[in-house]
Amino acid sequence: MNPPTFAADRQRLLRGETSCEELVSSYLDVAVDRNPGLNALLTIREEGAPADAKSVDARLRSGDSLPMAGAVVAVKDVLCMTGEQVTCGSHILEGFRSLYTATA
């Protein structure tokens, strides 16, 4: 089976076959449950991501969404996002929450 693509997920979103909340939930299941020893993801937004997905779903329903709405992404731990932990993989920065969002 081929891995899902954003183009396929976006088409399913636009046709109403799925929701962003469902997509995020499925990606979170994989990120949290599969290969826990891999340590590929340092921070997983298990609470924030579903709330963001609900907001995207509301915008999709209203027709007020951007072209990348519904894309589920991972952000490298060297890019700052306001209020989110950023460690750059260093224990020295554990618990540090960014004061701003970086331009990437």
N, CA, C and O of each residue as an XYZ file, in Angstrom:
416
protein
N       0.842     -1.186      0.000
C       0.000      0.000      0.000
C       0.880      1.240      0.000
O       1.845      1.317      0.760
N       0.560      2.195     -0.833
C       1.316      3.439     -0.897
C       0.957      4.331      0.288
O      -0.189      4.339      0.738
N       1.938      5.084      0.794
C       1.626      6.011      1.885
C       0.701      7.109      1.384
O       0.703      7.434      0.197
N      -0.095      7.685      2.292
C      -1.008      8.741      1.863
C      -0.244      9.963      1.378
O       0.855     10.250      1.853
N      -0.824     10.667      0.443
C      -0.225     11.913     -0.037
C      -1.140     13.063      0.354
O      -2.333     12.867      0.588
N      -0.577     14.255      0.422
C      -1.410     15.401      0.746
C      -2.461     15.616     -0.329
O      -3.605     15.949     -0.015
N      -2.095     15.434     -1.587
C      -3.058     15.643     -2.678
C      -4.268     14.730     -2.508
O      -5.404     15.168     -2.688
N      -4.034     13.466     -2.165
C      -5.141     12.524     -1.975
C      -5.953     12.900     -0.739
O      -7.184     12.880     -0.771
N      -5.262     13.243      0.349
C      -5.973     13.653      1.565
C      -6.793     14.918      1.316
O      -7.930     15.020      1.776
N      -6.234     15.863      0.606
C      -6.929     17.124      0.330
C      -8.199     16.869     -0.483
O      -9.239     17.466     -0.205
N      -8.125     15.996     -1.477
C      -9.302     15.671     -2.285
C     -10.380     15.013     -1.428
O     -11.566     15.305     -1.579
N      -9.961     14.117     -0.522
C     -10.925     13.476      0.388
C     -11.561     14.516      1.305
O     -12.753     14.434      1.604
N     -10.770     15.496      1.755
C     -11.300     16.576      2.590
C     -12.339     17.389      1.825
O     -13.424     17.668      2.334
N     -11.993     17.762      0.604
C     -12.888     18.597     -0.191
C     -14.185     17.875     -0.571
O     -15.232     18.506     -0.715
N     -14.108     16.546     -0.731
C     -15.305     15.764     -1.054
C     -16.119     15.418      0.196
O     -17.217     14.871      0.095
N     -15.572     15.741      1.378
C     -16.278     15.448      2.633
C     -16.164     14.003      3.072
O     -16.933     13.549      3.919
N     -15.205     13.267      2.501
C     -15.025     11.856      2.846
C     -14.269     11.680      4.157
O     -14.304     10.605      4.756
N     -13.596     12.716      4.597
C     -12.854     12.688      5.856
C     -12.838     14.105      6.404
O     -13.333     15.035      5.768
N     -12.277     14.258      7.565
C     -12.116     15.584      8.160
C     -10.658     15.756      8.549
O      -9.917     14.781      8.677
N     -10.260     16.991      8.733
C      -8.899     17.252      9.170
C      -8.685     16.619     10.554
O      -7.612     16.094     10.853
N      -9.716     16.679     11.377
C      -9.619     16.080     12.713
C      -9.353     14.571     12.613
O      -8.555     14.036     13.383
N     -10.008     13.885     11.679
C      -9.773     12.454     11.483
C      -8.360     12.194     10.979
O      -7.695     11.262     11.432
N      -7.900     13.022     10.035
C      -6.539     12.867      9.521
C      -5.509     13.051     10.629
O      -4.586     12.250     10.774
N      -5.678     14.115     11.406
C      -4.727     14.387     12.494
C      -4.726     13.227     13.484
O      -3.667     12.795     13.940
N      -5.909     12.726     13.812
C      -6.013     11.608     14.744
C      -5.258     10.386     14.227
O      -4.556      9.720     14.988
N      -5.400     10.092     12.945
C      -4.711      8.922     12.388
C      -3.196      9.122     12.379
O      -2.445      8.185     12.647
N      -2.745     10.343     12.072
C      -1.309     10.609     12.088
C      -0.768     10.577     13.512
O       0.344     10.102     13.741
N      -1.542     11.079     14.470
C      -1.106     11.030     15.867
C      -0.995      9.587     16.345
O      -0.065      9.242     17.073
N      -1.948      8.738     15.935
C      -1.878      7.326     16.311
C      -0.567      6.705     15.842
O       0.083      5.970     16.586
N      -0.190      7.003     14.617
C       1.055      6.464     14.072
C       2.258      7.058     14.804
O       3.182      6.331     15.168
N       2.253      8.358     15.018
C       3.398      9.025     15.643
C       3.603      8.570     17.079
O       4.741      8.438     17.531
N       2.527      8.330     17.793
C       2.628      7.975     19.205
C       2.826      6.473     19.395
O       3.640      6.058     20.220
N       2.097      5.660     18.645
C       2.069      4.227     18.895
C       3.099      3.409     18.138
O       3.563      2.385     18.639
N       3.462      3.841     16.948
C       4.355      3.042     16.128
C       5.798      3.477     16.357
O       6.091      4.673     16.347
N       6.694      2.531     16.561
C       8.120      2.787     16.740
C       8.416      3.794     17.856
O       9.099      4.787     17.609
N       7.922      3.565     19.074
C       8.165      4.532     20.147
C       9.645      4.718     20.467
O      10.028      5.768     20.982
N      10.476      3.739     20.180
C      11.907      3.854     20.456
C      12.682      4.588     19.376
O      13.877      4.840     19.535
N      12.020      4.934     18.282
C      12.701      5.582     17.165
C      13.145      6.999     17.510
O      14.176      7.456     17.016
N      12.392      7.699     18.343
C      12.702      9.070     18.757
C      12.838     10.030     17.577
O      13.662     10.944     17.612
N      12.044      9.831     16.547
C      12.096     10.731     15.393
C      11.400     12.054     15.689
O      11.734     13.083     15.101
N      10.433     12.024     16.605
C       9.689     13.228     16.962
C       9.939     13.522     18.439
O       9.666     12.684     19.299
N      10.455     14.710     18.727
C      10.767     15.061     20.110
C       9.545     15.552     20.867
O       9.395     15.258     22.053
N       8.672     16.294     20.200
C       7.458     16.819     20.807
C       6.287     16.482     19.902
O       6.323     16.731     18.697
N       5.250     15.914     20.496
C       4.040     15.599     19.742
C       2.912     16.389     20.378
O       2.650     16.255     21.573
N       2.251     17.205     19.591
C       1.192     18.098     20.086
C      -0.135     17.339     20.146
O      -1.051     17.618     19.373
N      -0.231     16.377     21.073
C      -1.426     15.539     21.178
C      -2.665     16.329     21.572
O      -3.776     15.923     21.230
N      -2.513     17.434     22.272
C      -3.665     18.247     22.649
C      -3.901     19.383     21.661
O      -5.045     19.658     21.299
N      -2.837     20.043     21.222
C      -2.975     21.198     20.340
C      -3.376     20.848     18.923
O      -4.150     21.576     18.301
N      -2.865     19.755     18.407
C      -3.131     19.399     17.010
C      -4.617     19.138     16.745
O      -5.136     19.632     15.743
N      -5.325     18.384     17.598
C      -6.755     18.180     17.327
C      -7.560     19.489     17.378
O      -8.500     19.666     16.602
N      -7.203     20.387     18.269
C      -7.903     21.679     18.343
C      -7.659     22.481     17.068
O      -8.577     23.098     16.528
N      -6.413     22.466     16.591
C      -6.107     23.151     15.332
C      -6.887     22.522     14.176
O      -7.370     23.224     13.287
N      -7.004     21.189     14.197
C      -7.729     20.489     13.134
C      -9.200     20.889     13.112
O      -9.776     21.063     12.038
N      -9.810     21.036     14.277
C     -11.216     21.470     14.334
C     -11.380     22.837     13.689
O     -12.355     23.088     12.979
N     -10.422     23.715     13.940
C     -10.459     25.052     13.350
C     -10.343     24.981     11.830
O     -11.043     25.698     11.115
N      -9.465     24.123     11.343
C      -9.305     23.957      9.891
C     -10.586     23.387      9.290
O     -11.026     23.825      8.227
N     -11.183     22.410      9.973
C     -12.435     21.832      9.475
C     -13.521     22.897      9.350
O     -14.270     22.909      8.373
N     -13.606     23.781     10.324
C     -14.608     24.855     10.271
C     -14.357     25.767      9.078
O     -15.298     26.177      8.399
N     -13.098     26.084      8.824
C     -12.775     26.936      7.675
C     -13.074     26.219      6.362
O     -13.566     26.838      5.418
N     -12.783     24.922      6.293
C     -13.088     24.163      5.077
C     -14.591     24.154      4.814
O     -15.022     24.329      3.674
N     -15.392     23.952      5.864
C     -16.848     23.938      5.699
C     -17.379     25.291      5.239
O     -18.345     25.361      4.480
N     -16.742     26.368      5.704
C     -17.222     27.708      5.343
C     -16.707     28.162      3.976
O     -17.138     29.191      3.456
N     -15.782     27.390      3.398
C     -15.205     27.777      2.113
C     -14.091     28.798      2.248
O     -13.613     29.332      1.247
N     -13.672     29.074      3.476
C     -12.635     30.070      3.762
C     -11.339     29.378      4.162
O     -10.845     29.579      5.272
N     -10.787     28.567      3.270
C      -9.555     27.856      3.607
C      -8.466     28.159      2.583
O      -8.737     28.527      1.440
N      -7.262     27.994      3.021
C      -6.102     28.193      2.160
C      -5.763     26.894      1.438
O      -6.225     25.831      1.852
N      -4.970     26.947      0.370
C      -4.676     25.751     -0.426
C      -4.017     24.602      0.348
O      -4.173     23.439     -0.024
N      -3.289     24.916      1.411
C      -2.627     23.850      2.170
C      -3.435     23.429      3.400
O      -2.953     22.636      4.208
N      -4.642     23.944      3.550
C      -5.476     23.580      4.693
C      -5.680     22.079      4.728
O      -6.075     21.477      3.729
N      -5.416     21.482      5.858
C      -5.557     20.045      6.025
C      -4.246     19.296      5.951
O      -4.208     18.098      6.231
N      -3.170     19.968      5.583
C      -1.866     19.308      5.540
C      -1.397     19.038      6.963
O      -1.366     19.943      7.797
N      -1.036     17.804      7.231
C      -0.493     17.427      8.534
C       1.025     17.437      8.384
O       1.577     16.718      7.552
N       1.695     18.254      9.191
C       3.133     18.422      9.036
C       3.867     18.191     10.344
O       3.295     18.309     11.427
N       5.124     17.864     10.224
C       6.034     17.805     11.371
C       6.989     18.989     11.210
O       7.464     19.274     10.110
N       7.259     19.665     12.314
C       8.144     20.823     12.291
C       9.436     20.445     12.995
O       9.423     19.991     14.139
N      10.543     20.633     12.307
C      11.848     20.311     12.881
C      12.076     21.102     14.170
O      11.684     22.265     14.267
N      12.697     20.481     15.140
C      12.876     21.061     16.470
C      13.953     22.148     16.513
O      14.591     22.352     17.546
N      14.149     22.829     15.414
C      15.033     24.003     15.399
C      14.261     25.230     14.923
O      14.808     26.330     14.858
N      12.980     25.031     14.590
C      12.134     26.134     14.141
C      11.186     26.522     15.271
O      10.458     25.684     15.805
N      11.206     27.774     15.618
C      10.390     28.271     16.726
C       8.946     28.471     16.307
O       8.660     28.975     15.220
N       8.035     28.066     17.193
C       6.600     28.317     17.044
C       6.140     28.899     18.374
O       6.375     28.301     19.424
N       5.499     30.035     18.343
C       5.093     30.725     19.560
C       4.417     29.778     20.546
O       3.450     29.095     20.209
N       4.941     29.749     21.769
C       4.360     28.955     22.840
C       4.696     27.486     22.831
O       4.330     26.763     23.758
N       5.388     27.026     21.798
C       5.739     25.610     21.697
C       7.174     25.384     22.166
O       8.027     26.265     22.069
N       7.411     24.187     22.672
C       8.760     23.832     23.114
C       9.689     23.736     21.910
O       9.316     23.192     20.870
N      10.881     24.260     22.053
C      11.918     24.118     21.034
C      13.226     23.833     21.764
O      13.649     24.609     22.621
N      13.864     22.716     21.418
C      15.082     22.329     22.135
C      16.311     22.229     21.238
O      17.436     22.165     21.733
N      16.107     22.215     19.951
C      17.218     21.983     19.016
C      17.939     20.679     19.356
O      19.122     20.512     19.060
N      17.203     19.761     19.981
C      17.775     18.474     20.359
C      18.708     18.545     21.549
O      19.429     17.582     21.811
N      18.722     19.644     22.278
C      19.648     19.833     23.392
C      18.907     19.800     24.732
O      17.861     20.431     24.887
N      19.452     19.066     25.685
C      18.858     19.019     27.022
C      18.931     20.378     27.725
O      18.137     20.648     28.626
N      19.856     21.217     27.330
C      19.986     22.543     27.936
C      18.704     23.357     27.730
O      18.333     24.156     28.590
N      18.033     23.158     26.597
C      16.828     23.923     26.280
C      15.526     23.230     26.681
O      14.446     23.711     26.340
N      15.610     22.102     27.404
C      14.391     21.402     27.807
C      13.472     22.348     28.566
O      13.906     23.061     29.471
N      12.195     22.347     28.188
C      11.209     23.182     28.850
C      11.107     24.595     28.290
O      10.186     25.330     28.646
N      12.035     24.989     27.422
C      11.980     26.325     26.840
C      10.826     26.399     25.845
O      10.673     25.524     24.993
N      10.023     27.442     25.959
C       8.912     27.668     25.032
C       9.209     28.953     24.261
O       9.560     29.978     24.846
N       9.066     28.879     22.968
C       9.407     29.989     22.095
C       8.499     31.196     22.320
O       7.300     31.059     22.561
N       9.090     32.351     22.237
C       8.367     33.629     22.399
C       7.854     34.143     21.056
O       7.087     35.106     21.020
N       8.261     33.521     19.961
C       7.889     33.994     18.631
C       7.824     32.822     17.667
O       8.272     31.721     17.987
N       7.271     33.058     16.495
C       7.262     32.080     15.425
C       8.284     32.481     14.394
O       8.271     33.610     13.903
N       9.170     31.562     14.061
C      10.228     31.819     13.089
C       9.645     31.884     11.685
O       8.637     31.243     11.389
N      10.277     32.650     10.840
C       9.923     32.668      9.424
C      10.737     31.573      8.755
O      11.965     31.567      8.826
N      10.051     30.662      8.115
C      10.764     29.543      7.478
C      10.428     29.502      6.003
O      10.922     28.636      5.280
